[in-house]
Structure formats: C-alpha cells, structure tokens
Amino acid sequence: MEKHIKKITAAAVLVMIAITGILTLLDGDSERGEVSPEMTLSSVYDGSFSKNVTSASAEKLIFREKMISFRSKLVERFGGRIVNGVYIGKDRLLDAEMSEHTTEPSAADRINAFARKYNGTVYIAAIPSSSGVYGEIMPDYLLSDPESQKITLFYDQLDSSIRRIDAYNILKMLKDNYIYFRTDTKWTSYGAYCIYRTVIQKLGFQPITYDKYTIRHVTDDFCGNLYQRTLYPDISADILDIYEYPDGVEVRSCVAADKNGLTHEIELYDMDMLETSNMYDMYLGAPEAVVEIETNINNQRRLLVIKDSYADCFIPFLTQHFSKITVISPEYMDGQISDYINISDYEQTLILFGIENSGESALFSGILQ
C-alpha cells in the first residue's frame, strides 16, 4: 500500500511540475501567460512602466505561492509529511532539518573569553526550537541529534563561572501549553514568560506573577518561518500577545542604533509591523544592532543582553526590574561589542539565543571576545 501511495504522490507531483512548465513556455518570460510590460520613454517618464512591472511581479508571486501551497497539500494528501524540510504534523509544523543545525565551533570559546574579561556575571540561556520540544511527533530517523543533547554539549564547554539556565526541561514539561508557535520555530510570549520566571530569579529578582498581567492578543494571523517554507494552509495561524502590567514600571525611552551608530527612537512594540510579512518584528521593531531601554525604576540596575530573535518577545518582561537594559544583536553589528558600548557599565550580562541559530557565525564571530 505504501508503495502505491509513493507512486501516486510522485505522479501527482510530476503532473504539477509539467503544468508549471507548460505555463512557463506559453508566456515566455512571464509565469502566467501575460505579456511583459513594454518599456518606452513615455511609460518610464509617466511611471506607468514601473507600475505595470510591479503588478506583473505581484501576480507572478501570487502564482508561485499558490503552486507551493498546492504542492504541500498534494504531498500531505497522498501520505507525505515533509515539504521543503518542514514536517507537517496534525496541528503544527516542525523543522525536519533540525539535526543538520550545527553549533559554531568557536562559540563556546568566544563566550568564555568574554566572561574572563568581564568583571560582572554572565548568564546563558540556550533555547530549544519547537522541533526540540515536540520532536517526538516526527519519525525517529529525524531525531538523530536532539537539541537537548546539543544544548548539553554546548553548556559543557562553558567555564564554570558562567551561570547556565536550563530552558529545555522547563519548556518540555510545559509542552501541553501554548508555549511555541504552530507555524514557526520560535516560542510564544507565554513560552518566554515561563523562562523569564527562572531567569529573573537567577538575576536576583522575584518574577511578576502571571495574574498581574493583562494579556492583549494583537493578531491571530501570524504565519511564521515554517509556514513560509511550505505555505501549507491547514495549520491554524498563530497569535501574537502583549503582556502589560498596569501597575508596574514604565518604559521612559527606547532608542535603537544601527551598525553605523545612527540612533532613532523606537517603541517596545512596533504595531506597524503587524501590517507587514514580518509580524514577529512587532517585538522591538525591525532588527537593529543596539537597543537601549530606560525605565522609571530607580534602582540603578543595568543589564546587558546579547541575543538573537528568540529574545525579542522576552525582553519586555525584563523591563520591570532594571533601570536600563542594553540589547545587543551581534548579527546586525559591524565590529565588536566594545565598539558600541562599555561593558564595564553592566554588572550582569544575559546571553539568550535559539540553539537552532548557534551555527550562525555572525551570532558569535568577532563579537564575544
């Protein structure tokens, strides 16, 4: 029976490819049989050429997306489960290539070097992806190198002075809750909150209890990075939440600096990003090299956070405890941290990143020295 399913799937995919090829041949340059806009001096001058090109490109993109979505449905319909490296589960998508993600060989060495030169205390939280927490729903052959092992091996390479935070076991224990997106590898705000409770105690504070927050659902249409790879339509879109503490500390200012040091005011939550294809960037706005957050709490506590995108929905929870938080995104910097800030101004540093991104050299190379 399984052989028949595979044959049917292969035949259906071949038919789809053939249809795509025929349509391409029929239209020459275009993917949908339209004639390419004619470029004339007058059309360029009055802007109609640019408008027509944009329209044609948009229609091609829509066609491409429909074809990808169709292929995903076709594969799933005939018993297949993996599309573009994404496993299609009953109610979530997972990265089927997680075992291929490797850790930057010198990452631990660079973090150790940073900690040795730093007078304060370094804390580290390596966060598993959704595949690391829900991997058991995938076939065993996709679990040859679990993220839990990667995190353990990574932590074992760190100096004993660095405070390790076990995010994996906490999140694994809470997996029946909405702690990870269904369509993305990253955690939800609630998943971030669950780790915040542990992190903030390590940093010397009591966490704000869950019942003190007002939770605002700002959209239920978030389709994350796994959806973008498959365009599979039968998994429910995700919810983006904002946790507000009405009686808590207020953020006075939020200033971002790009890799060239040019600064501009931003919001902790950039609601305009909800109108883009990068809805997750609502948290802290579009990525910047440095973000400095100041609050009205008068405790003179300063925290340095070195992070990737996993931390974006995590940072707002920290604002209730520090007078200043400086957030560094190494992959968007040129040079070293010392080119942007004086690390001796901070008595505590939190390094928080997704273990799936630990193989990205830009996250560590030339920065944590």
Protein backbone atom coordinates (compact mmCIF):
# COMPACT_ATOMS: atom_id res chain seq x y z
CA MET A 1 0.00 0.00 0.00
CA GLU A 2 2.80 2.38 0.92
CA LYS A 3 4.49 1.79 -2.45
CA HIS A 4 1.26 2.69 -4.23
CA ILE A 5 0.97 5.90 -2.22
CA LYS A 6 4.53 6.87 -3.13
CA LYS A 7 3.86 6.20 -6.81
CA ILE A 8 0.67 8.25 -6.76
CA THR A 9 2.44 11.10 -4.96
CA ALA A 10 5.31 11.07 -7.43
CA ALA A 11 2.92 11.04 -10.37
CA ALA A 12 0.88 13.92 -8.96
CA VAL A 13 3.99 15.99 -8.33
CA LEU A 14 5.20 15.31 -11.87
CA VAL A 15 1.86 16.47 -13.24
CA MET A 16 2.15 19.65 -11.21
CA ILE A 17 5.68 20.27 -12.50
CA ALA A 18 4.52 19.65 -16.05
CA ILE A 19 1.68 22.15 -15.66
CA THR A 20 4.12 24.74 -14.34
CA GLY A 21 6.48 24.11 -17.25
CA ILE A 22 3.71 24.41 -19.84
CA LEU A 23 2.53 27.70 -18.38
CA THR A 24 6.10 28.99 -18.42
CA LEU A 25 6.62 28.00 -22.03
CA LEU A 26 3.37 29.60 -23.09
CA ASP A 27 4.28 33.01 -21.78
CA GLY A 28 7.99 33.26 -22.50
CA ASP A 29 9.33 35.50 -19.72
CA SER A 30 6.15 35.51 -17.69
CA GLU A 31 4.84 32.76 -15.43
CA ARG A 32 1.18 33.36 -16.18
CA GLY A 33 0.95 33.98 -19.88
CA GLU A 34 0.96 37.75 -19.63
CA VAL A 35 2.91 39.91 -21.99
CA SER A 36 5.76 41.72 -20.26
CA PRO A 37 5.19 45.46 -19.93
CA GLU A 38 6.69 47.43 -22.82
CA MET A 39 9.32 49.96 -21.82
CA THR A 40 9.07 53.22 -23.73
CA LEU A 41 10.38 56.67 -22.96
CA SER A 42 6.89 57.93 -22.20
CA SER A 43 5.97 54.96 -19.98
CA VAL A 44 9.11 55.41 -17.91
CA TYR A 45 8.53 59.16 -17.65
CA ASP A 46 4.88 58.92 -16.53
CA GLY A 47 5.53 56.00 -14.16
CA SER A 48 3.21 53.52 -15.91
CA PHE A 49 6.07 51.15 -16.78
CA SER A 50 7.14 50.80 -13.14
CA LYS A 51 3.52 50.30 -12.08
CA ASN A 52 2.95 47.60 -14.69
CA VAL A 53 6.16 45.78 -13.76
CA THR A 54 5.15 45.82 -10.09
CA SER A 55 1.70 44.46 -10.95
CA ALA A 56 3.15 41.69 -13.12
CA SER A 57 5.67 40.74 -10.44
CA ALA A 58 2.96 40.61 -7.79
CA GLU A 59 0.84 38.31 -9.96
CA LYS A 60 3.83 36.02 -10.53
CA LEU A 61 4.45 35.91 -6.79
CA ILE A 62 0.82 35.01 -6.10
CA PHE A 63 1.02 32.24 -8.70
CA ARG A 64 4.23 30.90 -7.18
CA GLU A 65 2.71 30.89 -3.70
CA LYS A 66 -0.35 29.03 -4.94
CA MET A 67 1.85 26.41 -6.57
CA ILE A 68 3.90 25.90 -3.38
CA SER A 69 0.72 25.64 -1.32
CA PHE A 70 -0.75 23.19 -3.84
CA ARG A 71 2.40 21.06 -3.72
CA SER A 72 2.31 20.96 0.09
CA LYS A 73 -1.32 19.88 0.11
CA LEU A 74 -0.63 17.31 -2.59
CA VAL A 75 2.27 15.72 -0.71
CA GLU A 76 0.25 15.61 2.52
CA ARG A 77 -2.87 14.31 0.76
CA PHE A 78 -1.03 11.26 -0.56
CA GLY A 79 0.71 10.36 2.67
CA GLY A 80 3.83 12.53 2.52
CA ARG A 81 4.81 14.58 5.54
CA ILE A 82 7.92 16.58 4.62
CA VAL A 83 7.87 19.64 2.35
CA ASN A 84 10.93 21.87 1.90
CA GLY A 85 12.47 20.41 5.04
CA VAL A 86 9.35 21.03 7.13
CA TYR A 87 7.43 18.22 8.81
CA ILE A 88 3.65 18.63 8.53
CA GLY A 89 2.11 17.44 11.76
CA LYS A 90 -1.52 17.09 12.71
CA ASP A 91 -1.73 20.54 14.27
CA ARG A 92 1.74 22.10 13.87
CA LEU A 93 4.69 22.45 11.54
CA LEU A 94 8.18 21.43 12.66
CA ASP A 95 11.67 21.87 11.24
CA ALA A 96 12.59 18.41 9.94
CA GLU A 97 16.20 19.50 9.37
CA MET A 98 16.96 20.38 12.98
CA SER A 99 19.58 17.63 13.25
CA GLU A 100 21.53 19.39 10.48
CA HIS A 101 21.87 22.60 12.51
CA THR A 102 25.36 22.71 13.96
CA THR A 103 26.89 24.92 16.63
CA GLU A 104 29.56 27.45 15.65
CA PRO A 105 32.77 25.59 16.65
CA SER A 106 34.29 28.59 18.41
CA ALA A 107 31.07 29.85 20.03
CA ALA A 108 31.81 28.48 23.50
CA ASP A 109 35.41 29.69 23.29
CA ARG A 110 34.27 33.22 22.46
CA ILE A 111 31.74 33.28 25.27
CA ASN A 112 34.38 32.01 27.68
CA ALA A 113 36.81 34.71 26.53
CA PHE A 114 34.13 37.36 27.02
CA ALA A 115 33.35 36.08 30.54
CA ARG A 116 37.03 36.08 31.54
CA LYS A 117 37.48 39.73 30.55
CA TYR A 118 34.17 40.79 32.07
CA ASN A 119 34.02 41.86 35.71
CA GLY A 120 30.33 41.03 36.10
CA THR A 121 28.38 37.78 36.00
CA VAL A 122 27.42 36.07 32.74
CA TYR A 123 24.20 34.08 32.44
CA ILE A 124 23.32 31.99 29.40
CA ALA A 125 20.05 30.55 28.17
CA ALA A 126 20.11 28.40 25.03
CA ILE A 127 16.51 27.99 23.90
CA PRO A 128 15.30 24.89 22.02
CA SER A 129 13.19 25.32 18.89
CA SER A 130 9.71 23.88 18.57
CA SER A 131 11.28 20.79 16.98
CA GLY A 132 13.40 20.31 20.07
CA VAL A 133 10.34 20.27 22.34
CA TYR A 134 7.82 18.49 20.09
CA GLY A 135 10.24 16.32 18.13
CA GLU A 136 8.68 13.08 19.31
CA ILE A 137 5.81 13.54 16.85
CA MET A 138 8.30 13.17 13.99
CA PRO A 139 9.78 9.89 12.73
CA ASP A 140 12.75 8.58 14.71
CA TYR A 141 15.18 8.99 11.81
CA LEU A 142 14.74 12.77 12.05
CA LEU A 143 15.83 12.78 15.70
CA SER A 144 19.42 11.57 15.28
CA ASP A 145 20.85 14.63 17.06
CA PRO A 146 18.27 16.05 19.50
CA GLU A 147 18.53 19.70 20.52
CA SER A 148 18.62 18.68 24.18
CA GLN A 149 21.96 16.98 23.51
CA LYS A 150 23.25 19.98 21.57
CA ILE A 151 22.43 22.28 24.48
CA THR A 152 24.08 19.93 26.99
CA LEU A 153 27.24 19.62 24.89
CA PHE A 154 27.34 23.39 24.42
CA TYR A 155 26.92 24.06 28.14
CA ASP A 156 29.63 21.52 28.98
CA GLN A 157 32.14 23.62 27.00
CA LEU A 158 31.48 26.76 29.06
CA ASP A 159 33.57 27.92 32.01
CA SER A 160 32.19 27.08 35.43
CA SER A 161 31.79 30.81 36.21
CA ILE A 162 29.04 31.15 33.60
CA ARG A 163 25.56 30.57 35.01
CA ARG A 164 23.66 28.14 32.82
CA ILE A 165 19.87 28.24 32.63
CA ASP A 166 18.06 25.01 31.79
CA ALA A 167 15.33 26.23 29.47
CA TYR A 168 14.86 22.90 27.72
CA ASN A 169 13.49 20.87 30.62
CA ILE A 170 11.20 23.68 31.75
CA LEU A 171 9.68 24.04 28.30
CA LYS A 172 9.48 20.28 27.75
CA MET A 173 7.49 19.94 30.95
CA LEU A 174 5.07 22.65 29.78
CA LYS A 175 4.70 21.40 26.20
CA ASP A 176 0.92 20.92 26.50
CA ASN A 177 0.56 24.70 26.82
CA TYR A 178 0.77 27.29 24.03
CA ILE A 179 4.48 27.87 24.51
CA TYR A 180 5.55 27.55 20.85
CA PHE A 181 4.04 28.80 17.64
CA ARG A 182 2.39 26.25 15.39
CA THR A 183 3.87 27.80 12.24
CA ASP A 184 7.28 28.97 13.48
CA THR A 185 10.33 27.50 15.20
CA LYS A 186 10.27 30.15 17.97
CA TRP A 187 8.44 30.29 21.28
CA THR A 188 5.38 32.37 22.08
CA SER A 189 5.26 35.16 24.64
CA TYR A 190 3.92 32.65 27.15
CA GLY A 191 6.85 30.35 26.47
CA ALA A 192 9.17 33.31 27.02
CA TYR A 193 7.34 34.19 30.25
CA CYS A 194 7.86 30.65 31.58
CA ILE A 195 11.63 31.01 31.17
CA TYR A 196 11.59 34.62 32.42
CA ARG A 197 10.39 33.35 35.82
CA THR A 198 13.59 31.31 36.17
CA VAL A 199 15.96 33.81 34.56
CA ILE A 200 14.85 36.75 36.68
CA GLN A 201 15.35 34.78 39.90
CA LYS A 202 18.88 33.93 38.77
CA LEU A 203 19.40 37.66 38.23
CA GLY A 204 18.29 38.36 41.81
CA PHE A 205 14.62 39.41 41.49
CA GLN A 206 11.21 37.93 42.16
CA PRO A 207 9.20 37.37 38.95
CA ILE A 208 5.95 39.20 38.30
CA THR A 209 3.21 36.63 38.78
CA TYR A 210 1.11 35.68 35.78
CA ASP A 211 -2.13 37.03 37.27
CA LYS A 212 -0.68 40.54 37.44
CA TYR A 213 -0.51 40.82 33.65
CA THR A 214 -3.17 41.93 31.23
CA ILE A 215 -2.69 39.91 28.05
CA ARG A 216 -3.62 41.55 24.78
CA HIS A 217 -3.99 39.44 21.62
CA VAL A 218 -2.83 41.84 18.91
CA THR A 219 -3.26 39.43 16.00
CA ASP A 220 -4.28 35.86 15.33
CA ASP A 221 -2.94 35.89 11.77
CA PHE A 222 0.77 35.32 12.38
CA CYS A 223 2.24 32.80 9.93
CA GLY A 224 5.84 32.07 10.82
CA ASN A 225 9.01 30.85 9.16
CA LEU A 226 7.84 27.24 8.80
CA TYR A 227 4.65 28.32 7.09
CA GLN A 228 6.67 30.49 4.70
CA ARG A 229 8.63 27.42 3.62
CA THR A 230 5.52 25.35 2.89
CA LEU A 231 2.55 27.72 2.55
CA TYR A 232 0.60 24.80 3.97
CA PRO A 233 -2.90 26.19 4.68
CA ASP A 234 -4.36 23.62 7.10
CA ILE A 235 -2.39 24.57 10.22
CA SER A 236 -4.02 27.37 12.20
CA ALA A 237 -2.26 30.74 12.15
CA ASP A 238 -0.66 31.88 15.40
CA ILE A 239 -1.40 34.53 17.99
CA LEU A 240 0.94 37.36 18.97
CA ASP A 241 0.45 38.60 22.53
CA ILE A 242 1.49 41.64 24.51
CA TYR A 243 1.84 41.23 28.29
CA GLU A 244 1.03 44.50 30.06
CA TYR A 245 1.49 45.18 33.76
CA PRO A 246 -0.74 48.20 34.52
CA ASP A 247 0.71 48.80 37.99
CA GLY A 248 4.29 48.17 37.02
CA VAL A 249 7.36 50.02 35.83
CA GLU A 250 7.03 52.29 32.80
CA VAL A 251 9.43 52.43 29.88
CA ARG A 252 10.70 56.00 29.55
CA SER A 253 12.65 55.66 26.34
CA CYS A 254 13.64 53.12 23.76
CA VAL A 255 16.47 54.13 21.42
CA ALA A 256 17.88 51.99 18.63
CA ALA A 257 21.25 52.33 16.91
CA ASP A 258 22.15 50.78 13.57
CA LYS A 259 25.52 49.23 12.74
CA ASN A 260 26.88 52.68 11.90
CA GLY A 261 25.85 54.09 15.27
CA LEU A 262 22.98 56.21 13.92
CA THR A 263 20.22 56.38 16.52
CA HIS A 264 16.46 56.82 16.44
CA GLU A 265 13.54 56.46 18.82
CA ILE A 266 11.53 53.26 18.65
CA GLU A 267 8.69 51.64 20.58
CA LEU A 268 8.91 48.50 22.68
CA TYR A 269 6.09 47.22 20.46
CA ASP A 270 6.01 48.40 16.85
CA MET A 271 2.39 47.87 15.85
CA ASP A 272 3.10 48.89 12.26
CA MET A 273 4.95 45.61 11.78
CA LEU A 274 1.62 43.79 12.04
CA GLU A 275 0.85 45.15 8.57
CA THR A 276 3.97 43.52 7.09
CA SER A 277 5.06 39.98 6.31
CA ASN A 278 7.37 40.11 9.37
CA MET A 279 4.76 40.34 12.11
CA TYR A 280 7.10 38.96 14.77
CA ASP A 281 9.15 42.15 14.41
CA MET A 282 6.38 43.85 16.36
CA TYR A 283 8.54 42.95 19.35
CA LEU A 284 11.24 45.66 19.48
CA GLY A 285 10.63 46.63 15.85
CA ALA A 286 12.82 45.84 12.86
CA PRO A 287 16.20 44.37 13.92
CA GLU A 288 18.89 46.85 14.96
CA ALA A 289 22.43 46.48 16.24
CA VAL A 290 21.73 48.06 19.64
CA VAL A 291 18.58 48.97 21.55
CA GLU A 292 18.79 50.90 24.82
CA ILE A 293 15.74 50.78 27.07
CA GLU A 294 15.36 53.04 30.10
CA THR A 295 12.60 52.73 32.69
CA ASN A 296 11.36 54.84 35.60
CA ILE A 297 12.57 52.39 38.23
CA ASN A 298 15.20 53.97 40.44
CA ASN A 299 17.38 51.00 41.40
CA GLN A 300 20.42 51.80 39.22
CA ARG A 301 20.47 48.22 38.00
CA ARG A 302 21.77 47.79 34.46
CA LEU A 303 21.58 44.67 32.34
CA LEU A 304 23.36 43.81 29.10
CA VAL A 305 21.51 41.33 26.86
CA ILE A 306 23.28 39.66 23.93
CA LYS A 307 20.70 37.91 21.82
CA ASP A 308 19.09 36.71 18.61
CA SER A 309 15.43 36.96 17.62
CA TYR A 310 14.31 34.49 20.29
CA ALA A 311 14.80 37.23 22.87
CA ASP A 312 12.60 39.82 21.16
CA CYS A 313 9.38 38.78 22.92
CA PHE A 314 11.37 38.04 26.10
CA ILE A 315 12.91 41.49 26.64
CA PRO A 316 9.66 43.25 27.71
CA PHE A 317 9.43 41.04 30.83
CA LEU A 318 12.86 42.28 31.96
CA THR A 319 11.81 45.94 31.91
CA GLN A 320 10.02 45.52 35.24
CA HIS A 321 13.32 45.01 37.07
CA PHE A 322 16.06 47.21 35.61
CA SER A 323 16.59 50.93 35.24
CA LYS A 324 18.46 50.31 31.98
CA ILE A 325 18.65 47.39 29.58
CA THR A 326 21.01 47.43 26.63
CA VAL A 327 20.17 44.88 23.97
CA ILE A 328 22.88 43.78 21.55
CA SER A 329 22.15 41.87 18.32
CA PRO A 330 25.61 40.80 17.13
CA GLU A 331 24.44 39.68 13.67
CA TYR A 332 23.47 43.29 12.89
CA MET A 333 26.71 44.85 14.15
CA ASP A 334 29.99 45.66 12.46
CA GLY A 335 32.93 45.02 14.72
CA GLN A 336 32.85 44.14 18.42
CA ILE A 337 30.59 44.97 21.32
CA SER A 338 33.22 47.33 22.68
CA ASP A 339 32.79 49.45 19.54
CA TYR A 340 29.25 50.27 20.68
CA ILE A 341 29.18 50.15 24.48
CA ASN A 342 31.39 49.97 27.55
CA ILE A 343 30.69 46.52 29.00
CA SER A 344 32.06 47.56 32.41
CA ASP A 345 28.91 49.66 32.84
CA TYR A 346 26.93 46.45 33.38
CA GLU A 347 27.23 44.15 36.36
CA GLN A 348 25.18 41.38 34.71
CA THR A 349 25.06 40.03 31.15
CA LEU A 350 22.43 37.66 29.82
CA ILE A 351 23.18 35.75 26.60
CA LEU A 352 19.95 34.33 25.19
CA PHE A 353 19.61 32.68 21.79
CA GLY A 354 17.89 29.82 19.98
CA ILE A 355 20.07 26.73 19.77
CA GLU A 356 18.92 26.39 16.14
CA ASN A 357 20.86 29.61 15.40
CA SER A 358 24.03 28.62 17.22
CA GLY A 359 25.66 27.67 13.93
CA GLU A 360 25.35 31.21 12.59
CA SER A 361 28.87 32.64 12.73
CA ALA A 362 27.53 36.20 12.82
CA LEU A 363 25.99 35.48 16.21
CA PHE A 364 29.39 34.94 17.83
CA SER A 365 32.26 35.58 15.43
CA GLY A 366 34.26 38.71 16.16
CA ILE A 367 31.79 39.82 18.83
CA LEU A 368 32.15 37.78 22.00
CA GLN A 369 35.86 38.17 22.60
